[in-house]
């Protein structure tokens, strides 16, 4: 009850002038978040697919690399990876801005999860598919690319969709390395206006503008692929 | 020509194939029969290296299969394989299933691959199914597509691993008819099957295998009239008289 009352108070008190006055900053942040998410989504998908194939290849060193990659990046916080690419590369004389460092960190971090999802999909494709493809003379890589991965990815669209949604939300971490994205802009607006709650509520709405269509899109894709079978 | 010379295969401690000596001539139809778990499918799968042999020599024409320098993908171009569970690619149409290897392995043009595919689809009796997906076909139709897929590579050898075992009884005939026609055209065929009628009618030679050993090799006439080995007699009486 108390929460409800509070919520309704907040709603009535939401200060829309902040949204109007600082719309340009929100908009810049929104565009940056969208850009970062889009790049990281594509990059993490391809890196993930390569890592997944590495993890199941008969070539031992590649398999070890794939396993090490997944276990390492999956088990440390995204923020640490982001700090490494932002501050750590600086120490190596490679100056990456917050946007670049953050996008790389986000891609690498997410690819570890996507790699695991795709690997489980590959393992779910019946062995006879590989046998049929290899016995017709296709190479291992051709078999993966043309026969196994398309079927595996179809199987793992729901978990990959979740990873993509997480990716968009995780991009907020970039605020801490001057990624100039939505959360960073919200922080700036908040420090300028001394308003906390309303500023972040509006930020949340901008996140929803990305994640809700993404969520619906993944659902649609899942439906379409299911019916094509 | 396929030749096994003192071939052995182990799965860990399990001795699957024991001292196999077998030569299959070009144009010959060899039918491998035996109880389940006898190693007959394993023997067949060694021919295109889906299984590797532990020792001995396995030659396809003049190429040694168990040699690190042998490019297995090149050897496999020449050997078609048909599986018990068809193993068609479910995300590709019938036409794509058949043209995929010719285009990507042989480097044939799309138009030519399509023509070849249509020719073989016609041959296996389902010319109108080119744009269907495998899931829209009956088991018998799927297996005929699988045969067409193998043939489209224009292989010298075709391997059949229990091609009718997963089919409804009424669809067995249509698949066997395609195989019979193929045998008559002089294709080299190695067939693992429980279809004794097919073995009798089409086989040039029967190979009876049990517990990883070839117990008997004979023409179908000899083998079915009077198997020499006791184990073969028992096997035949069990599958023929029920």
CSV table of C-alpha atoms in Angstrom, one decimal:
chain,number,residue,atom,x,y,z
A,1,UNK,CA,0.0,0.0,0.0
A,2,UNK,CA,2.7,2.3,1.0
A,3,UNK,CA,4.6,1.6,-2.2
A,4,UNK,CA,1.5,2.3,-4.3
A,5,UNK,CA,1.0,5.6,-2.6
A,6,UNK,CA,4.6,6.5,-3.1
A,7,UNK,CA,4.5,5.5,-6.7
A,8,UNK,CA,1.5,7.6,-7.3
A,9,UNK,CA,3.2,10.5,-5.6
A,10,UNK,CA,6.2,10.1,-7.8
A,11,UNK,CA,4.1,10.0,-10.9
A,12,UNK,CA,2.2,13.1,-10.0
A,13,UNK,CA,5.5,14.8,-9.2
A,14,UNK,CA,7.5,13.7,-12.2
A,15,UNK,CA,9.2,16.7,-13.5
A,16,UNK,CA,8.8,16.7,-17.2
A,17,UNK,CA,10.6,19.9,-17.7
A,18,UNK,CA,13.9,18.0,-17.1
A,19,UNK,CA,13.1,15.8,-20.0
A,20,UNK,CA,12.3,18.9,-22.2
A,21,UNK,CA,15.3,21.0,-21.0
A,22,UNK,CA,17.8,18.3,-21.3
A,23,UNK,CA,16.4,16.4,-24.2
A,24,UNK,CA,19.5,16.9,-26.3
A,25,UNK,CA,21.6,15.2,-23.7
A,26,UNK,CA,19.2,12.3,-23.4
A,27,UNK,CA,19.1,12.1,-27.1
A,28,UNK,CA,22.9,12.0,-27.5
A,29,UNK,CA,23.1,9.4,-24.8
A,30,UNK,CA,20.3,7.4,-26.4
A,31,UNK,CA,22.0,7.4,-29.8
A,32,UNK,CA,25.3,6.4,-28.2
A,33,UNK,CA,23.7,3.5,-26.3
A,34,UNK,CA,21.9,2.4,-29.4
A,35,UNK,CA,25.2,2.5,-31.4
A,36,UNK,CA,27.2,0.7,-28.7
A,37,UNK,CA,24.5,-2.0,-28.4
A,38,UNK,CA,24.3,-2.4,-32.1
A,39,UNK,CA,28.0,-2.8,-32.6
A,40,UNK,CA,28.5,-5.0,-29.5
A,41,UNK,CA,25.5,-7.2,-30.5
A,42,UNK,CA,26.9,-8.0,-33.9
A,43,UNK,CA,30.5,-8.4,-32.6
A,44,UNK,CA,29.6,-10.6,-29.7
A,45,UNK,CA,27.5,-12.8,-31.9
A,46,UNK,CA,30.3,-13.5,-34.3
A,47,UNK,CA,33.0,-13.8,-31.7
A,48,UNK,CA,30.6,-16.1,-29.7
A,49,UNK,CA,30.0,-18.3,-32.8
A,50,UNK,CA,33.7,-18.6,-33.4
A,51,UNK,CA,34.4,-19.4,-29.7
A,52,UNK,CA,31.6,-22.0,-29.7
A,53,UNK,CA,33.1,-23.8,-32.7
A,54,UNK,CA,36.5,-23.6,-31.0
A,55,UNK,CA,35.2,-25.2,-27.9
A,56,UNK,CA,34.0,-28.3,-29.7
A,57,UNK,CA,36.7,-28.7,-32.4
A,58,UNK,CA,38.8,-31.8,-32.3
A,59,UNK,CA,41.9,-29.6,-32.3
A,60,UNK,CA,43.0,-29.5,-28.7
A,61,UNK,CA,44.8,-26.1,-28.5
A,62,UNK,CA,41.8,-24.3,-30.1
A,63,UNK,CA,39.6,-26.1,-27.6
A,64,UNK,CA,41.7,-25.0,-24.7
A,65,UNK,CA,41.7,-21.4,-25.9
A,66,UNK,CA,37.9,-21.4,-26.3
A,67,UNK,CA,37.4,-22.8,-22.8
A,68,UNK,CA,39.9,-20.4,-21.2
A,69,UNK,CA,38.2,-17.5,-23.0
A,70,UNK,CA,34.8,-18.4,-21.8
A,71,UNK,CA,35.8,-19.2,-18.3
A,72,UNK,CA,37.9,-16.0,-18.0
A,73,UNK,CA,35.5,-13.4,-19.4
A,74,UNK,CA,32.3,-15.0,-18.0
A,75,UNK,CA,33.7,-15.0,-14.5
A,76,UNK,CA,35.0,-11.5,-14.0
A,77,UNK,CA,32.8,-8.4,-13.7
A,78,UNK,CA,32.2,-6.4,-16.9
A,79,UNK,CA,33.3,-3.3,-15.1
A,80,UNK,CA,36.8,-4.8,-14.6
A,81,UNK,CA,37.0,-5.7,-18.3
A,82,UNK,CA,35.9,-2.2,-19.2
A,83,UNK,CA,38.5,-0.7,-16.8
A,84,UNK,CA,41.2,-2.8,-18.4
A,85,UNK,CA,40.4,-1.6,-21.9
A,86,UNK,CA,40.0,2.0,-20.7
A,87,UNK,CA,42.9,2.5,-18.2
A,88,UNK,CA,44.9,-0.7,-18.8
A,89,UNK,CA,45.4,0.0,-22.5
A,90,UNK,CA,46.3,3.5,-21.6
A,91,UNK,CA,49.3,2.1,-19.7
A,92,UNK,CA,50.3,0.2,-22.8
A,93,UNK,CA,50.3,3.4,-24.8
A,94,UNK,CA,47.1,2.6,-26.6
A,95,UNK,CA,44.7,5.4,-26.0
A,96,UNK,CA,41.1,4.2,-26.4
A,97,UNK,CA,38.2,6.6,-25.6
A,98,UNK,CA,35.4,5.5,-23.3
A,99,UNK,CA,33.1,4.6,-26.2
A,100,UNK,CA,35.6,2.4,-28.0
A,101,UNK,CA,37.0,0.7,-24.8
A,102,UNK,CA,33.5,0.2,-23.5
A,103,UNK,CA,32.2,-1.3,-26.8
A,104,UNK,CA,35.1,-3.7,-27.0
A,105,UNK,CA,34.7,-4.7,-23.3
A,106,UNK,CA,30.9,-5.2,-23.8
A,107,UNK,CA,31.4,-7.3,-26.9
A,108,UNK,CA,34.0,-9.6,-25.3
A,109,UNK,CA,32.1,-10.0,-22.1
A,110,UNK,CA,28.8,-10.8,-23.9
A,111,UNK,CA,30.5,-13.1,-26.4
A,112,UNK,CA,31.5,-15.5,-23.6
A,113,UNK,CA,27.8,-16.0,-22.8
A,114,UNK,CA,26.7,-16.2,-26.4
A,115,UNK,CA,29.5,-18.7,-27.1
A,116,UNK,CA,28.1,-20.9,-24.4
A,117,UNK,CA,24.6,-20.6,-25.7
A,118,UNK,CA,25.6,-21.4,-29.3
A,119,UNK,CA,27.8,-24.3,-28.1
A,120,UNK,CA,24.8,-25.9,-26.4
A,121,UNK,CA,22.8,-25.4,-29.6
A,122,UNK,CA,25.5,-27.1,-31.7
A,123,UNK,CA,25.5,-30.1,-29.3
A,124,UNK,CA,21.7,-30.3,-29.7
A,125,UNK,CA,21.9,-30.8,-33.5
A,126,UNK,CA,21.8,-34.5,-34.2
A,127,UNK,CA,25.2,-36.1,-35.0
A,128,UNK,CA,23.8,-37.5,-38.3
A,129,UNK,CA,23.8,-34.0,-39.7
A,130,UNK,CA,27.6,-33.7,-39.3
A,131,UNK,CA,28.0,-37.2,-40.7
A,132,UNK,CA,25.9,-36.6,-43.7
A,133,UNK,CA,27.7,-33.3,-44.5
A,134,UNK,CA,31.2,-34.6,-43.9
A,135,UNK,CA,30.6,-37.8,-45.8
A,136,UNK,CA,29.6,-35.7,-48.9
A,137,UNK,CA,33.1,-34.1,-48.8
A,138,UNK,CA,32.4,-30.9,-47.0
A,139,UNK,CA,35.2,-29.7,-44.7
A,140,UNK,CA,34.7,-29.3,-41.0
A,141,UNK,CA,34.4,-25.5,-41.3
A,142,UNK,CA,31.9,-25.7,-44.3
A,143,UNK,CA,29.8,-28.2,-42.3
A,144,UNK,CA,29.7,-25.9,-39.3
A,145,UNK,CA,28.9,-22.8,-41.4
A,146,UNK,CA,26.3,-24.3,-43.7
A,147,UNK,CA,24.7,-27.2,-41.8
A,148,UNK,CA,25.3,-27.1,-38.1
A,149,UNK,CA,25.3,-23.4,-37.1
A,150,UNK,CA,22.1,-22.4,-38.9
A,151,UNK,CA,20.3,-25.2,-37.0
A,152,UNK,CA,22.1,-24.5,-33.7
A,153,UNK,CA,21.3,-20.8,-33.7
A,154,UNK,CA,17.6,-21.5,-34.4
A,155,UNK,CA,17.6,-23.6,-31.2
A,156,UNK,CA,19.3,-21.0,-29.1
A,157,UNK,CA,17.5,-17.9,-30.2
A,158,UNK,CA,15.6,-17.5,-26.9
A,159,UNK,CA,18.8,-17.5,-24.7
A,160,UNK,CA,20.6,-15.3,-27.2
A,161,UNK,CA,17.8,-12.9,-27.1
A,162,UNK,CA,18.1,-12.7,-23.3
A,163,UNK,CA,21.9,-12.0,-23.7
A,164,UNK,CA,21.1,-9.2,-26.2
A,165,UNK,CA,18.7,-7.6,-23.7
A,166,UNK,CA,21.3,-7.9,-21.0
A,167,UNK,CA,23.9,-6.4,-23.3
A,168,UNK,CA,21.8,-3.2,-23.8
A,169,UNK,CA,21.3,-2.9,-20.0
A,170,UNK,CA,25.0,-3.7,-19.3
A,171,UNK,CA,26.1,-0.9,-21.6
A,172,UNK,CA,25.1,1.4,-18.7
A,173,UNK,CA,28.4,0.4,-17.1
A,174,UNK,CA,30.1,2.6,-19.7
A,175,UNK,CA,29.0,5.6,-17.7
A,176,UNK,CA,31.9,4.9,-15.4
A,177,UNK,CA,34.5,5.2,-18.2
A,178,UNK,CA,33.0,8.2,-19.9
A,179,UNK,CA,31.3,6.2,-22.5
A,180,UNK,CA,29.0,9.2,-23.1
A,181,UNK,CA,26.0,6.9,-23.4
A,182,UNK,CA,22.6,7.1,-21.8
A,183,UNK,CA,23.6,6.5,-18.2
A,184,UNK,CA,26.5,8.8,-18.4
A,185,UNK,CA,24.3,11.6,-19.7
A,186,UNK,CA,21.8,10.9,-17.0
A,187,UNK,CA,24.5,11.2,-14.4
A,188,UNK,CA,25.5,14.6,-15.9
A,189,UNK,CA,21.9,15.8,-15.9
A,190,UNK,CA,21.5,14.7,-12.3
A,191,UNK,CA,24.6,16.5,-11.2
A,192,UNK,CA,23.5,19.7,-13.0
A,193,UNK,CA,19.9,19.7,-11.7
A,194,UNK,CA,20.4,18.0,-8.3
A,195,UNK,CA,17.4,15.8,-9.2
A,196,UNK,CA,18.0,12.1,-9.0
A,197,UNK,CA,14.8,10.1,-9.3
A,198,UNK,CA,13.1,11.8,-12.2
A,199,UNK,CA,16.3,11.9,-14.2
A,200,UNK,CA,16.9,8.2,-14.0
A,201,UNK,CA,13.2,7.4,-14.6
A,202,UNK,CA,13.5,9.1,-17.9
A,203,UNK,CA,16.7,7.2,-18.6
A,204,UNK,CA,14.9,4.0,-17.9
A,205,UNK,CA,12.2,4.9,-20.4
A,206,UNK,CA,14.9,5.4,-23.1
A,207,UNK,CA,16.3,1.9,-22.2
A,208,UNK,CA,12.8,0.5,-22.6
A,209,UNK,CA,12.6,2.1,-26.0
A,210,UNK,CA,15.5,-0.2,-27.1
A,211,UNK,CA,14.8,-3.3,-25.1
A,212,UNK,CA,11.1,-3.8,-25.6
A,213,UNK,CA,11.2,-3.8,-29.4
A,214,UNK,CA,14.3,-6.0,-29.2
A,215,UNK,CA,12.4,-8.4,-27.0
A,216,UNK,CA,9.4,-8.4,-29.3
A,217,UNK,CA,11.7,-8.8,-32.4
A,218,UNK,CA,13.4,-11.9,-30.8
A,219,UNK,CA,10.0,-13.4,-30.1
A,220,UNK,CA,8.8,-12.8,-33.7
A,221,UNK,CA,12.0,-14.3,-35.1
A,222,UNK,CA,11.6,-17.3,-32.9
A,223,UNK,CA,8.0,-17.8,-34.1
A,224,UNK,CA,9.0,-17.4,-37.7
A,225,UNK,CA,11.8,-19.9,-37.5
A,226,UNK,CA,9.7,-22.3,-35.6
A,227,UNK,CA,7.0,-22.3,-38.3
A,228,UNK,CA,9.6,-22.7,-41.1
A,229,UNK,CA,10.4,-26.1,-39.7
B,1,UNK,CA,38.0,-51.1,-55.6
B,2,UNK,CA,37.8,-51.2,-51.8
B,3,UNK,CA,40.2,-53.5,-49.9
B,4,UNK,CA,40.5,-54.2,-46.2
B,5,UNK,CA,43.7,-55.9,-45.2
B,6,UNK,CA,44.0,-57.3,-41.7
B,7,UNK,CA,41.9,-54.4,-40.4
B,8,UNK,CA,41.3,-54.1,-36.7
B,9,UNK,CA,39.3,-51.6,-34.8
B,10,UNK,CA,39.0,-51.0,-31.1
B,11,UNK,CA,36.7,-48.8,-29.0
B,12,UNK,CA,38.9,-48.6,-26.0
B,13,UNK,CA,39.2,-52.2,-24.9
B,14,UNK,CA,36.3,-53.4,-27.1
B,15,UNK,CA,37.5,-55.2,-30.2
B,16,UNK,CA,34.8,-54.1,-32.8
B,17,UNK,CA,36.4,-55.3,-36.0
B,18,UNK,CA,38.7,-58.4,-35.9
B,19,UNK,CA,41.2,-59.0,-38.6
B,20,UNK,CA,39.0,-58.0,-41.5
B,21,UNK,CA,40.1,-59.0,-45.0
B,22,UNK,CA,37.7,-58.0,-47.7
B,23,UNK,CA,38.0,-56.9,-51.3
B,24,UNK,CA,35.1,-55.3,-53.2
B,25,UNK,CA,35.5,-54.9,-56.9
B,26,UNK,CA,34.2,-52.0,-59.0
B,27,UNK,CA,30.6,-52.6,-60.0
B,28,UNK,CA,30.1,-55.2,-57.3
B,29,UNK,CA,27.1,-55.1,-55.0
B,30,UNK,CA,28.1,-56.5,-51.6
B,31,UNK,CA,25.5,-57.0,-48.9
B,32,UNK,CA,26.7,-57.1,-45.3
B,33,UNK,CA,24.5,-59.0,-42.9
B,34,UNK,CA,24.8,-60.0,-39.4
B,35,UNK,CA,23.1,-59.7,-36.0
B,36,UNK,CA,22.9,-56.2,-34.4
B,37,UNK,CA,26.1,-55.2,-32.6
B,38,UNK,CA,28.1,-57.4,-34.9
B,39,UNK,CA,30.1,-54.5,-36.3
B,40,UNK,CA,28.5,-54.4,-39.8
B,41,UNK,CA,27.7,-50.7,-39.7
B,42,UNK,CA,31.2,-49.9,-38.2
B,43,UNK,CA,32.7,-51.9,-41.1
B,44,UNK,CA,30.7,-49.8,-43.6
B,45,UNK,CA,31.5,-46.5,-41.9
B,46,UNK,CA,35.3,-47.2,-42.1
B,47,UNK,CA,35.0,-47.0,-45.9
B,48,UNK,CA,34.5,-43.3,-45.8
B,49,UNK,CA,36.3,-42.8,-42.5
B,50,UNK,CA,33.3,-41.9,-40.4
B,51,UNK,CA,35.1,-44.4,-38.2
B,52,UNK,CA,38.9,-44.7,-38.2
B,53,UNK,CA,40.6,-48.1,-38.1
B,54,UNK,CA,43.1,-49.0,-35.4
B,55,UNK,CA,45.4,-51.0,-37.5
B,56,UNK,CA,45.7,-52.8,-40.9
B,57,UNK,CA,45.3,-51.2,-44.3
B,58,UNK,CA,42.2,-49.9,-45.9
B,59,UNK,CA,42.5,-48.9,-49.6
B,60,UNK,CA,40.0,-47.1,-51.8
B,61,UNK,CA,41.2,-47.5,-55.4
B,62,UNK,CA,44.9,-46.7,-54.9
B,63,UNK,CA,44.5,-44.4,-51.9
B,64,UNK,CA,45.4,-45.5,-48.4
B,65,UNK,CA,42.7,-44.3,-46.1
B,66,UNK,CA,44.6,-44.6,-42.9
B,67,UNK,CA,47.4,-42.4,-44.0
B,68,UNK,CA,47.9,-38.9,-42.5
B,69,UNK,CA,48.7,-37.5,-46.0
B,70,UNK,CA,45.4,-38.6,-47.5
B,71,UNK,CA,43.0,-35.8,-48.0
B,72,UNK,CA,39.8,-37.5,-46.7
B,73,UNK,CA,37.5,-34.9,-48.2
B,74,UNK,CA,38.8,-35.7,-51.7
B,75,UNK,CA,38.2,-39.4,-51.1
B,76,UNK,CA,34.7,-38.8,-49.7
B,77,UNK,CA,33.6,-36.9,-52.9
B,78,UNK,CA,33.7,-40.2,-54.6
B,79,UNK,CA,31.7,-42.2,-52.0
B,80,UNK,CA,28.0,-41.5,-51.5
B,81,UNK,CA,26.4,-42.5,-48.3
B,82,UNK,CA,22.8,-43.2,-47.3
B,83,UNK,CA,21.9,-43.4,-43.6
B,84,UNK,CA,19.3,-45.2,-41.7
B,85,UNK,CA,17.7,-42.0,-40.5
B,86,UNK,CA,18.1,-40.2,-43.8
B,87,UNK,CA,20.0,-37.2,-42.2
B,88,UNK,CA,18.6,-34.7,-44.7
B,89,UNK,CA,19.3,-31.1,-43.8
B,90,UNK,CA,16.0,-29.9,-42.3
B,91,UNK,CA,16.6,-26.2,-42.9
B,92,UNK,CA,17.2,-26.7,-46.6
B,93,UNK,CA,14.8,-27.6,-49.4
B,94,UNK,CA,15.1,-30.9,-51.2
B,95,UNK,CA,16.8,-29.1,-54.1
B,96,UNK,CA,19.3,-27.4,-51.7
B,97,UNK,CA,19.9,-30.7,-50.0
B,98,UNK,CA,21.0,-32.2,-53.3
B,99,UNK,CA,22.9,-29.3,-54.8
B,100,UNK,CA,24.8,-28.2,-51.6
B,101,UNK,CA,27.8,-30.6,-52.0
B,102,UNK,CA,28.1,-30.4,-55.8
B,103,UNK,CA,28.3,-26.6,-55.5
B,104,UNK,CA,30.5,-26.4,-52.5
B,105,UNK,CA,32.7,-29.4,-52.8
B,106,UNK,CA,32.9,-30.0,-56.6
B,107,UNK,CA,32.6,-26.3,-57.5
B,108,UNK,CA,29.8,-27.0,-60.0
B,109,UNK,CA,27.7,-24.0,-61.1
B,110,UNK,CA,24.3,-23.5,-59.6
B,111,UNK,CA,22.5,-24.1,-62.8
B,112,UNK,CA,24.3,-27.3,-63.5
B,113,UNK,CA,23.8,-28.5,-60.0
B,114,UNK,CA,20.1,-27.8,-60.3
B,115,UNK,CA,19.9,-29.7,-63.5
B,116,UNK,CA,21.7,-32.7,-62.0
B,117,UNK,CA,19.5,-32.6,-59.0
B,118,UNK,CA,16.3,-32.6,-61.1
B,119,UNK,CA,17.7,-35.5,-63.1
B,120,UNK,CA,18.2,-37.6,-60.0
B,121,UNK,CA,15.0,-36.5,-58.4
B,122,UNK,CA,13.2,-37.7,-61.5
B,123,UNK,CA,15.2,-40.9,-61.3
B,124,UNK,CA,14.1,-41.7,-57.7
B,125,UNK,CA,10.5,-40.9,-58.7
B,126,UNK,CA,9.8,-37.6,-56.9
B,127,UNK,CA,10.5,-34.8,-59.5
B,128,UNK,CA,7.7,-32.6,-58.0
B,129,UNK,CA,9.3,-32.3,-54.6
B,130,UNK,CA,12.2,-30.1,-55.3
B,131,UNK,CA,11.0,-27.1,-53.4
B,132,UNK,CA,9.6,-29.0,-50.4
B,133,UNK,CA,11.3,-29.2,-47.0
B,134,UNK,CA,12.3,-32.7,-45.7
B,135,UNK,CA,9.7,-32.5,-43.0
B,136,UNK,CA,6.9,-32.3,-45.6
B,137,UNK,CA,7.9,-35.7,-47.1
B,138,UNK,CA,7.2,-39.2,-46.1
B,139,UNK,CA,10.0,-41.4,-44.8
B,140,UNK,CA,10.3,-43.2,-48.1
B,141,UNK,CA,10.4,-40.0,-50.0
B,142,UNK,CA,13.1,-38.6,-47.7
B,143,UNK,CA,15.2,-41.7,-48.2
B,144,UNK,CA,14.9,-41.4,-51.9
B,145,UNK,CA,16.0,-37.7,-51.7
B,146,UNK,CA,19.0,-38.9,-49.6
B,147,UNK,CA,19.9,-41.4,-52.4
B,148,UNK,CA,19.5,-38.6,-55.0
B,149,UNK,CA,21.7,-36.4,-52.8
B,150,UNK,CA,24.4,-39.1,-52.8
B,151,UNK,CA,24.1,-39.7,-56.5
B,152,UNK,CA,24.4,-36.0,-57.4
B,153,UNK,CA,28.1,-36.1,-56.5
B,154,UNK,CA,28.4,-38.8,-59.2
B,155,UNK,CA,30.3,-41.1,-56.9
B,156,UNK,CA,32.0,-44.4,-57.9
B,157,UNK,CA,30.8,-46.0,-54.7
B,158,UNK,CA,27.6,-45.9,-52.7
B,159,UNK,CA,27.3,-47.0,-49.1
B,160,UNK,CA,23.9,-47.9,-47.6
B,161,UNK,CA,23.7,-48.2,-43.8
B,162,UNK,CA,20.4,-50.0,-43.1
B,163,UNK,CA,18.5,-47.7,-45.5
B,164,UNK,CA,15.1,-49.2,-44.9
B,165,UNK,CA,15.2,-49.9,-41.2
B,166,UNK,CA,13.6,-46.7,-40.1
B,167,UNK,CA,10.8,-46.9,-42.7
B,168,UNK,CA,7.2,-47.9,-42.5
B,169,UNK,CA,6.8,-51.3,-44.1
B,170,UNK,CA,4.8,-50.0,-47.0
B,171,UNK,CA,7.6,-47.6,-48.0
B,172,UNK,CA,10.4,-50.2,-48.0
B,173,UNK,CA,9.6,-51.3,-51.5
B,174,UNK,CA,10.0,-47.8,-53.1
B,175,UNK,CA,13.4,-47.4,-51.7
B,176,UNK,CA,14.6,-50.9,-52.6
B,177,UNK,CA,13.4,-50.4,-56.1
B,178,UNK,CA,15.6,-47.3,-56.5
B,179,UNK,CA,18.5,-49.3,-55.1
B,180,UNK,CA,17.9,-52.2,-57.4
B,181,UNK,CA,17.8,-49.9,-60.4
B,182,UNK,CA,21.1,-48.4,-59.3
B,183,UNK,CA,22.7,-51.9,-58.9
B,184,UNK,CA,21.6,-52.8,-62.4
B,185,UNK,CA,23.4,-49.7,-63.8
B,186,UNK,CA,26.7,-51.0,-62.4
B,187,UNK,CA,27.2,-48.8,-59.3
B,188,UNK,CA,29.6,-50.2,-56.8
B,189,UNK,CA,27.4,-50.7,-53.7
B,190,UNK,CA,28.1,-51.8,-50.2
B,191,UNK,CA,24.8,-52.3,-48.3
B,192,UNK,CA,24.2,-53.1,-44.7
B,193,UNK,CA,20.6,-54.4,-44.5
B,194,UNK,CA,18.2,-56.9,-43.0
B,195,UNK,CA,16.3,-57.1,-46.3
B,196,UNK,CA,17.1,-60.7,-47.3
B,197,UNK,CA,14.9,-60.5,-50.4
B,198,UNK,CA,17.0,-57.6,-51.6
B,199,UNK,CA,20.3,-59.4,-50.7
B,200,UNK,CA,19.2,-62.5,-52.6
B,201,UNK,CA,18.0,-60.6,-55.7
B,202,UNK,CA,20.6,-57.9,-56.1
B,203,UNK,CA,23.6,-58.9,-54.2
B,204,UNK,CA,26.7,-60.2,-56.0
B,205,UNK,CA,28.1,-61.4,-52.7
B,206,UNK,CA,26.9,-61.8,-49.1
B,207,UNK,CA,29.3,-61.0,-46.3
B,208,UNK,CA,28.2,-62.5,-43.0
B,209,UNK,CA,29.7,-60.9,-39.9
B,210,UNK,CA,29.3,-61.7,-36.2
B,211,UNK,CA,31.2,-60.3,-33.2
B,212,UNK,CA,33.4,-58.2,-35.4
B,213,UNK,CA,34.6,-61.1,-37.6
B,214,UNK,CA,33.7,-62.0,-41.1
B,215,UNK,CA,32.4,-65.6,-40.7
B,216,UNK,CA,31.3,-66.2,-44.3
B,217,UNK,CA,31.5,-64.8,-47.8
B,218,UNK,CA,29.5,-66.3,-50.5
B,219,UNK,CA,27.2,-65.7,-53.4
B,220,UNK,CA,23.6,-65.2,-52.4
B,221,UNK,CA,22.6,-68.5,-54.0
B,222,UNK,CA,25.2,-70.4,-52.0
B,223,UNK,CA,24.6,-68.5,-48.8
B,224,UNK,CA,20.9,-68.7,-48.7
B,225,UNK,CA,20.7,-72.3,-49.9
B,226,UNK,CA,23.3,-73.6,-47.5
B,227,UNK,CA,25.2,-71.4,-45.1
B,228,UNK,CA,28.4,-73.1,-44.0
B,229,UNK,CA,28.7,-71.5,-40.6
B,230,UNK,CA,26.5,-72.6,-37.8
B,231,UNK,CA,26.1,-69.0,-36.6
B,232,UNK,CA,24.9,-68.0,-40.0
B,233,UNK,CA,22.4,-70.8,-40.1
B,234,UNK,CA,20.9,-69.8,-36.8
B,235,UNK,CA,20.8,-66.1,-37.9
B,236,UNK,CA,19.0,-67.0,-41.1
B,237,UNK,CA,16.5,-69.3,-39.5
B,238,UNK,CA,15.7,-66.5,-37.0
B,239,UNK,CA,15.1,-63.8,-39.5
B,240,UNK,CA,13.5,-65.9,-42.3
B,241,UNK,CA,11.1,-68.0,-40.3
B,242,UNK,CA,8.9,-65.8,-38.3
